[in-house]
Coordinates of C-alpha atoms and ligand atoms in Angstrom, one line a residue:
X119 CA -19.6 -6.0 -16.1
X120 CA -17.4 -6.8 -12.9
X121 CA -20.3 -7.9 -11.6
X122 CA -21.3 -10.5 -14.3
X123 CA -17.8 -12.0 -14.1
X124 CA -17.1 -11.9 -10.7
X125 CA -18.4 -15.3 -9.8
X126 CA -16.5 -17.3 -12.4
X127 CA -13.3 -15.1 -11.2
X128 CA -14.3 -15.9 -7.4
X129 CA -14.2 -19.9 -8.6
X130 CA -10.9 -19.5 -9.6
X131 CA -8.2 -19.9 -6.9
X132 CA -7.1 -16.3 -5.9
X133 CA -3.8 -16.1 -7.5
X134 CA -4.9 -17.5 -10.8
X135 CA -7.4 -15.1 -10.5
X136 CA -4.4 -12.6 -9.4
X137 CA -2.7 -13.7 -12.6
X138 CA -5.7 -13.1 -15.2
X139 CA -6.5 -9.4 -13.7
X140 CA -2.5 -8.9 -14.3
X141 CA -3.1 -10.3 -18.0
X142 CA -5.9 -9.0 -19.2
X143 CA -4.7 -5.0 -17.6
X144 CA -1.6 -5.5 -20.2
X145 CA -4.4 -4.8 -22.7
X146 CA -6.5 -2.3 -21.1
X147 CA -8.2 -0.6 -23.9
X148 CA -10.5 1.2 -21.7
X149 CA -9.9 5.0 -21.4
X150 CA -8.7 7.2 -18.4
X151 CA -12.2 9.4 -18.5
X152 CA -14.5 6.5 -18.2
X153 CA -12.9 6.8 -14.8
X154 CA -12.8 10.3 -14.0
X155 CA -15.8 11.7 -11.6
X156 CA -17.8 14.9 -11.6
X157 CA -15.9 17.6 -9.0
X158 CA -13.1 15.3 -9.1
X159 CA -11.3 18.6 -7.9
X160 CA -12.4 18.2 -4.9
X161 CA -10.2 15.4 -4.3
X162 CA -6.9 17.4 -5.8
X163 CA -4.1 17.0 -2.7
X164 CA -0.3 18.4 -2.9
X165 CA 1.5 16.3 -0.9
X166 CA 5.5 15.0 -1.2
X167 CA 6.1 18.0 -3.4
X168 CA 3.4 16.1 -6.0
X169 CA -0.1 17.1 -7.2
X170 CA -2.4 13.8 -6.5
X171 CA -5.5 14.1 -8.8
X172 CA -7.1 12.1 -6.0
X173 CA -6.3 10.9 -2.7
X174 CA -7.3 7.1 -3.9
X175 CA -4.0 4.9 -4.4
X176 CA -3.6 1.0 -5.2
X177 CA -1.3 -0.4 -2.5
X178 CA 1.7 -2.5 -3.3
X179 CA 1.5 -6.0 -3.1
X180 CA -1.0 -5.6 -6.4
X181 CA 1.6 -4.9 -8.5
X182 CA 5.1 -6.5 -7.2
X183 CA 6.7 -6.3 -10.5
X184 CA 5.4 -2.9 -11.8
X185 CA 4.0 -4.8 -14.8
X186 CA 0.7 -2.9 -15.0
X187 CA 1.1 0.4 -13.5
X188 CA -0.1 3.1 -16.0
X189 CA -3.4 0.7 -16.7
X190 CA -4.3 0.7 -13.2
X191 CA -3.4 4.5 -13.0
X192 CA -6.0 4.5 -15.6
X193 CA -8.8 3.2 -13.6
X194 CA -8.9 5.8 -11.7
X195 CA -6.4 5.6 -9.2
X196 CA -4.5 8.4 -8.0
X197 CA -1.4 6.8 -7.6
X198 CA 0.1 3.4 -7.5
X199 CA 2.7 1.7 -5.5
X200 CA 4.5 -0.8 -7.1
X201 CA 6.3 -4.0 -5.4
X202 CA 7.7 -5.0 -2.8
X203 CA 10.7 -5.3 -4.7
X204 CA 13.7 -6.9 -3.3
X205 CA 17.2 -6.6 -4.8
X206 CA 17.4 -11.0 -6.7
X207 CA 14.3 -12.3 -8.1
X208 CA 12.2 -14.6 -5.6
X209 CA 9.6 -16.9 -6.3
X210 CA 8.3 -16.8 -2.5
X211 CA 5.9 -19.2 -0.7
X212 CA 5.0 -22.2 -1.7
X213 CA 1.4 -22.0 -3.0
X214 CA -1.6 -22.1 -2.2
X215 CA -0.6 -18.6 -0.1
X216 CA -3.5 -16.2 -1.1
X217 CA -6.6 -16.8 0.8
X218 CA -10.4 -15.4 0.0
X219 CA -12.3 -14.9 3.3
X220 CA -16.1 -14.2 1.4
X221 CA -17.9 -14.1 4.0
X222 CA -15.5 -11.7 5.7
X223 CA -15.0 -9.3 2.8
X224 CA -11.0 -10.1 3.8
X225 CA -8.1 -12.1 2.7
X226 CA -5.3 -13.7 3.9
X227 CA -1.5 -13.7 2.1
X228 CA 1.6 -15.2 2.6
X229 CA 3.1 -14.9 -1.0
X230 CA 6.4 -13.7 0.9
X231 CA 7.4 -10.8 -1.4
X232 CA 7.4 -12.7 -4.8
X233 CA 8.8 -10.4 -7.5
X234 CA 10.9 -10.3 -10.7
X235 CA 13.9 -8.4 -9.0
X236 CA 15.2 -4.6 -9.0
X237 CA 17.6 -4.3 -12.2
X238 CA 14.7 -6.1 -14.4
X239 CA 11.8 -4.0 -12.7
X240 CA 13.8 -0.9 -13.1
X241 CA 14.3 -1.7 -16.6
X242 CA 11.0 -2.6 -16.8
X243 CA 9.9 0.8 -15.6
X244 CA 12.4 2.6 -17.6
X245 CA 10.9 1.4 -20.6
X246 CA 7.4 2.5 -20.0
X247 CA 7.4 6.2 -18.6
X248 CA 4.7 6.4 -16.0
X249 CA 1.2 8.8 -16.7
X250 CA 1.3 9.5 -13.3
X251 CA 2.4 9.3 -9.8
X252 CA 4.6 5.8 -9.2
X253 CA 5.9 4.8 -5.5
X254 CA 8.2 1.9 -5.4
X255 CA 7.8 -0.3 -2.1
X256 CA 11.4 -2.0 -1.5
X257 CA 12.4 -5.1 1.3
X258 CA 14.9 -7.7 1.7
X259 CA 15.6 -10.8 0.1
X260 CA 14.3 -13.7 2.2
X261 CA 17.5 -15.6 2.1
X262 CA 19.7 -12.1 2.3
X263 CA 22.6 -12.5 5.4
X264 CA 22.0 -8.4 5.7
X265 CA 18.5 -6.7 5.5
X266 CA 19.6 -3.5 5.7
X267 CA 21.9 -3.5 2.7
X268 CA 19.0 -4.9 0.8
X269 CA 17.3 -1.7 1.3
X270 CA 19.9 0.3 0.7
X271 CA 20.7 -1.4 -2.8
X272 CA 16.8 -0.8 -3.1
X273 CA 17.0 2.8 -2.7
X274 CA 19.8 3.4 -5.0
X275 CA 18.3 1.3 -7.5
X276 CA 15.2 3.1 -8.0
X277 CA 15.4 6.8 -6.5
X278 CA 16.0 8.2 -9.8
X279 CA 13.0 6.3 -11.2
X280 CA 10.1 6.9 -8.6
X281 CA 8.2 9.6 -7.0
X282 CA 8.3 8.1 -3.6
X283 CA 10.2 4.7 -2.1
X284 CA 8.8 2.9 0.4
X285 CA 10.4 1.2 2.8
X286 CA 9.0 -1.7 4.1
X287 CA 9.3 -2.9 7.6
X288 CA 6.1 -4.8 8.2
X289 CA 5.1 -7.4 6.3
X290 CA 4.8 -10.5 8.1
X291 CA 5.7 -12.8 6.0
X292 CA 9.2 -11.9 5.7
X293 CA 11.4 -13.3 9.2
X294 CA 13.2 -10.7 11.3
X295 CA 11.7 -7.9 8.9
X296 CA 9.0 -6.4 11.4
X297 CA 11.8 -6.1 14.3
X298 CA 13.2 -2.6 12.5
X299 CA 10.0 -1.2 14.3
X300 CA 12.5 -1.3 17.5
X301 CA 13.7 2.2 17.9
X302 CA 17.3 1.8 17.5
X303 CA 17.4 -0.9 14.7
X304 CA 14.7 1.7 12.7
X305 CA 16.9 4.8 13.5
X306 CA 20.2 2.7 12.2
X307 CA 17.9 1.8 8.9
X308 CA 17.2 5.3 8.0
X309 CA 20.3 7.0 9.0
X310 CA 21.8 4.6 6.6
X311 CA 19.0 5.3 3.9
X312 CA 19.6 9.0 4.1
X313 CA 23.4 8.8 3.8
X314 CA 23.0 7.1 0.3
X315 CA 20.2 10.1 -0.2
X316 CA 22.6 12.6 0.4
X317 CA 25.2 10.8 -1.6
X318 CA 23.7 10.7 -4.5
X319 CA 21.9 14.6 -4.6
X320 CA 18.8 13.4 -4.0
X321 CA 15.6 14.6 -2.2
X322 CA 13.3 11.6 -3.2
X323 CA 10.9 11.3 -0.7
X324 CA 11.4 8.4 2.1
X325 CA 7.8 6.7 3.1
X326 CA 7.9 4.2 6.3
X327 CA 4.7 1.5 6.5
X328 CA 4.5 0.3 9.6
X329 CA 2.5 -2.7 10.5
X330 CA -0.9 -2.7 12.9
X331 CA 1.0 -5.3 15.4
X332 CA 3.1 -3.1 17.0
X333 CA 3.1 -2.1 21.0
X334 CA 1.5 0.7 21.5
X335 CA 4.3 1.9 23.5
X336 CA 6.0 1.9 20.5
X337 CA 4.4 5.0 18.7
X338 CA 6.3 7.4 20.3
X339 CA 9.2 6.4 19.5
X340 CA 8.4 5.2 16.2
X341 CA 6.8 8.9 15.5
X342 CA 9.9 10.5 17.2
X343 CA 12.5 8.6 15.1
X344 CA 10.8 9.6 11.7
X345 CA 10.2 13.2 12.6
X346 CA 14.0 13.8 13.6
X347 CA 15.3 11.8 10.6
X348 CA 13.6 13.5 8.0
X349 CA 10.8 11.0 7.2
X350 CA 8.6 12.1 4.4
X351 CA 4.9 10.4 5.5
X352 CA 4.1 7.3 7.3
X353 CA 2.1 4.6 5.7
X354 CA -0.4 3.1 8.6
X355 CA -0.8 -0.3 7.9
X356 CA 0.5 -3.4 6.2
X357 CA -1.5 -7.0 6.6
X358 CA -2.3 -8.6 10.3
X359 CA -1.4 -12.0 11.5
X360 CA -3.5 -11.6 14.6
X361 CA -7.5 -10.5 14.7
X362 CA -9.0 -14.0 13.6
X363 CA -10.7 -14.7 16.7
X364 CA -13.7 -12.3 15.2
X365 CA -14.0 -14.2 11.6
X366 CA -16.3 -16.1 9.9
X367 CA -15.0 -18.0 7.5
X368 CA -13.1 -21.5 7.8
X369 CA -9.7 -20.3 6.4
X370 CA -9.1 -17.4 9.1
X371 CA -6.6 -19.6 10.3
X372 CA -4.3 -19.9 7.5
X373 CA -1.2 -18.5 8.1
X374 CA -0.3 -15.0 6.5
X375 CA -1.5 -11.4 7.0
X376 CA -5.3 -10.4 7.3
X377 CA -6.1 -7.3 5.2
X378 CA -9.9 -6.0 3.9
X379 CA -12.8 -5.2 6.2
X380 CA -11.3 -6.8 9.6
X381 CA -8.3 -4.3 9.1
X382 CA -10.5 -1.2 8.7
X383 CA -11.0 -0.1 12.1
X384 CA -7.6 -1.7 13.7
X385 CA -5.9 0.8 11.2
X386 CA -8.1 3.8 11.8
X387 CA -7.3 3.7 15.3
X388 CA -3.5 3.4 14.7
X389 CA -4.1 6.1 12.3
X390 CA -5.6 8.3 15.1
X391 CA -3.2 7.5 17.6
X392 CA 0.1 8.3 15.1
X393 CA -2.1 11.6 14.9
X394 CA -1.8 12.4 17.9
X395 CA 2.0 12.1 18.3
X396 CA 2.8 13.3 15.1
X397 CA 1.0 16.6 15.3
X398 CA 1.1 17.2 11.7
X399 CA 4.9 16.8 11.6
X400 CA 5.0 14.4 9.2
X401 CA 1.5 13.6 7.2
X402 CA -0.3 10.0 7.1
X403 CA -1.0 7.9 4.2
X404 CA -4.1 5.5 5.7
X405 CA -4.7 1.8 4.4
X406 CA -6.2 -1.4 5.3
X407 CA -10.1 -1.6 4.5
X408 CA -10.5 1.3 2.3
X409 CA -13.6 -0.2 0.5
X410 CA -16.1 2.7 0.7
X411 CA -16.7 7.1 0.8
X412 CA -17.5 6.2 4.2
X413 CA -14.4 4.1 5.3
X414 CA -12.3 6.5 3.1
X415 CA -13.8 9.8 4.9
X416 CA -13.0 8.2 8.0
X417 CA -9.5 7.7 7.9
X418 CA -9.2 11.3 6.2
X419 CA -10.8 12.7 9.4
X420 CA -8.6 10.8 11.3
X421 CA -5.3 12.3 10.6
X422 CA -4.7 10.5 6.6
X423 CA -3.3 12.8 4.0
X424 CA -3.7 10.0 1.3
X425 CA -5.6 6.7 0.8
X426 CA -4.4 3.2 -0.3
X427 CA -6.2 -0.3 -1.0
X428 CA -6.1 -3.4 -2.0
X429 CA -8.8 -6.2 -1.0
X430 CA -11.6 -4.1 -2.0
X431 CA -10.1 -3.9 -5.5
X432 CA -10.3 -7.5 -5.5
X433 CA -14.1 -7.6 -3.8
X434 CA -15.5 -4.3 -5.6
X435 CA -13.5 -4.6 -9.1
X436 CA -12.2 -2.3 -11.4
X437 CA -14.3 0.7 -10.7
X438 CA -13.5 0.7 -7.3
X439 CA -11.0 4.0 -7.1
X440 CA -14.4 5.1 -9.3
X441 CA -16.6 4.0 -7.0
X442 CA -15.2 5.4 -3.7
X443 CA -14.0 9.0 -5.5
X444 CA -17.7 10.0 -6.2
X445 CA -18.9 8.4 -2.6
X446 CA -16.0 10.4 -1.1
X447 CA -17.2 13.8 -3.2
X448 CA -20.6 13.2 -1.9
X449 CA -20.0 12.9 1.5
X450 CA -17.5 16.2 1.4
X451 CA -20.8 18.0 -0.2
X452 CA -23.4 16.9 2.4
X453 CA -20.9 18.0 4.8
X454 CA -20.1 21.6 3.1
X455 CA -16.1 20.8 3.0
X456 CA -14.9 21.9 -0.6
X457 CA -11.1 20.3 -0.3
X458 CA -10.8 16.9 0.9
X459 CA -7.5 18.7 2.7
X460 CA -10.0 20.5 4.8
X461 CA -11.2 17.2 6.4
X462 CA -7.6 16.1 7.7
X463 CA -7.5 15.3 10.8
X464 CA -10.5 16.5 12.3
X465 CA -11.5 13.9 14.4
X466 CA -8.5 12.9 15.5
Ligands
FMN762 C1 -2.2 -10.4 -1.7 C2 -1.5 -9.2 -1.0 C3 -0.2 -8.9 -1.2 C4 0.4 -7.9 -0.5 N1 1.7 -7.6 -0.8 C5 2.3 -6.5 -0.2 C6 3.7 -6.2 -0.5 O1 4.4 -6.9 -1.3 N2 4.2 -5.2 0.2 C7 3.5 -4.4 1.1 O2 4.0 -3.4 1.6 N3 2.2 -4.7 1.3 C8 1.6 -5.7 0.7 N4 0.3 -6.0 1.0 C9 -0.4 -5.1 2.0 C10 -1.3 -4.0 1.3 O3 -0.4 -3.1 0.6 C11 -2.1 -3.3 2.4 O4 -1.2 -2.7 3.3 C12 -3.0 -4.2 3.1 O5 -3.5 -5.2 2.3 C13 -4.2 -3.5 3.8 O6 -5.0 -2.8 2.8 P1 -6.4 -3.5 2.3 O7 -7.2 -3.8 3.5 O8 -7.0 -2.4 1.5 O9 -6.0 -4.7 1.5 C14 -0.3 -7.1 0.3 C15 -1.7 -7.3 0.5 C16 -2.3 -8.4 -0.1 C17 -3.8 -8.6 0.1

């Protein structure tokens, strides 16, 4: 069906087309076990004190204002992470700032975290109890005078509400946000995130994503500040605003972050290298150019815990998360591995 539509959806201009899919999955009459795969037990992971049916999640930036979450739970996915939210309401970048790269199997965003605001998303949220497992992705206000209190507000907004938060340093549309990868400015950030934690009683779980264009002298110290402050997984990576030298098509230029099938390997390796450092400290959650068993497996064997994507939900359509489960169960059974947990690592 996907297939059928997908040209008159790839004439549209990608945010219109952003728009419709955001429309049309308000009234998603399609049931949960049209998307279910054989031996989908194969894919069960605990992880963050949660059961994931699958290790297959939609990344945020899908979903900035948690409008759609159970339906794309629905389709398959094993979680979904909603946002980024930031504490006011922000329309973002002027448009056009979503750019298709066909030819690349990629895209290219500068949307600068356009969402509806915390109070209304949490209300939002509130009044549609989630069918399954529901990170929030939080950041700052573009125009905020402090950063760090905009994640703070974030965390208290919404611990009581998610499964996990995310805390996002590295999108790159957003000035000043990537520099909390600097050691002292990140330790500060999360010190302050766990005194509101401890505050308020609660043991939500604390995820960090980290972007791909970071040093990497910087892992260390990246790895060594989330192990000692209680970090519950790391999220390897957001978009890239370098990497366009390699690309085909006439709008790798655009400003924004690259994500989709240029990412894949860029993010692998990061994913190998955290690894490394992290010996199994703190687990891994892999994304950027998730769009196949095969691309899947090999972050898994690489140190990931957990999956995300976005661009190939956009090139591969709704039955992606279908798709990629029963590749992934496929490759596990030519390979003998009976838990995709068993596969963790093992190349790293
Ligand atoms: C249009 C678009 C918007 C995004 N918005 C966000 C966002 O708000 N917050 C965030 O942490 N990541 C955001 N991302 C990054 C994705 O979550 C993901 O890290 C990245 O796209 C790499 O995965 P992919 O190659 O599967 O798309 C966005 C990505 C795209 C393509």
């Amino acid at each position: 069906m996907f297939s059928i539509l997908r040209p008159f959806i790839f004439n549209l201009d990608p945010e219109t087309a952003h728009d419709l899919a955001i429309k049309s999955l308000k009234f998603n009459p399609l049931p949960s076990k049209m998307f279910k795969v054989e031996d989908e037990e194969m894919l069960n992971i605990e992880l963050l004190g949660k059961n994931f049916p699958n290790p297959i999640g939609l990344a945020a930036g899908f979903d900035k204002s948690a409008e759609v979450y159970n339906s794309l739970l629905k389709l398959g996915f094993g979680f979904v992470e909603v946002g980024t939210v930031t504490p006011l309401k922000q329309y973002g970048n002027p448009k056009p700032r979503i750019f298709r790269l066909e030819e690349d199997h990629a895209l290219i965003n500068r949307l600068g975290f356009n969402n509806d605001g915390m109070e209304v998303i949490k209300d939002r949220i509130k009044s549609n109890s989630k069918k399954g497992i529901l990170g929030i992705n939080i950041g700052p206000n573009k125009e905020t005078k402090d950063q760090k209190k905009d994640f703070c507000l974030g965390l208290k907004n919404f611990f009581e509400i998610a499964d996990y938060i995310t805390v996002n340093i590295s999108s790159p549309n957003t000035e000043g946000l990537r520099d909390f990868h600097d050691q002292q400015k990140l330790v500060d950030l999360i010190v302050s995130l766990n005194k509101i934690k401890k505050d308020n009683g609660t043991n939500i779980p604390l995820l960090l994503k980290i972007s791909p264009d970071i040093d990497r002298s910087h892992i260390p110290e990246i790895s060594d500040a989330a192990v000692k402050n209680n970090i519950s997984a790391i999220i390897l990576t957001n978009t890239t605003n370098r990497h366009r030298d390699n690309l085909k098509s006439a709008l790798k230029n655009e400003k924004g972050g690259l994500s989709g099938d240029p990412l894949n390997q860029i993010s692998t390796n990061m994913i190998k290298s955290f690894s490394r450092e992290l010996k199994g400290k703190i687990p891994i959650i892999g994304v950027g150019g998730v769009n196949s068993g095969k691309s899947a497996y090999e972050k898994i064997l690489a140190g990931a815990s957990l999956l995300q994507l976005y661009t190939s939900f956009v090139y591969r359509g709704p039955s992606a998360a279908k798709d990629i489960k029963k590749e992934l169960i496929q490759i596990l059974k030519s390979e003998g591995i009976s838990n995709i947990k068993d596969a963790i690592g093992k190349s790293s």
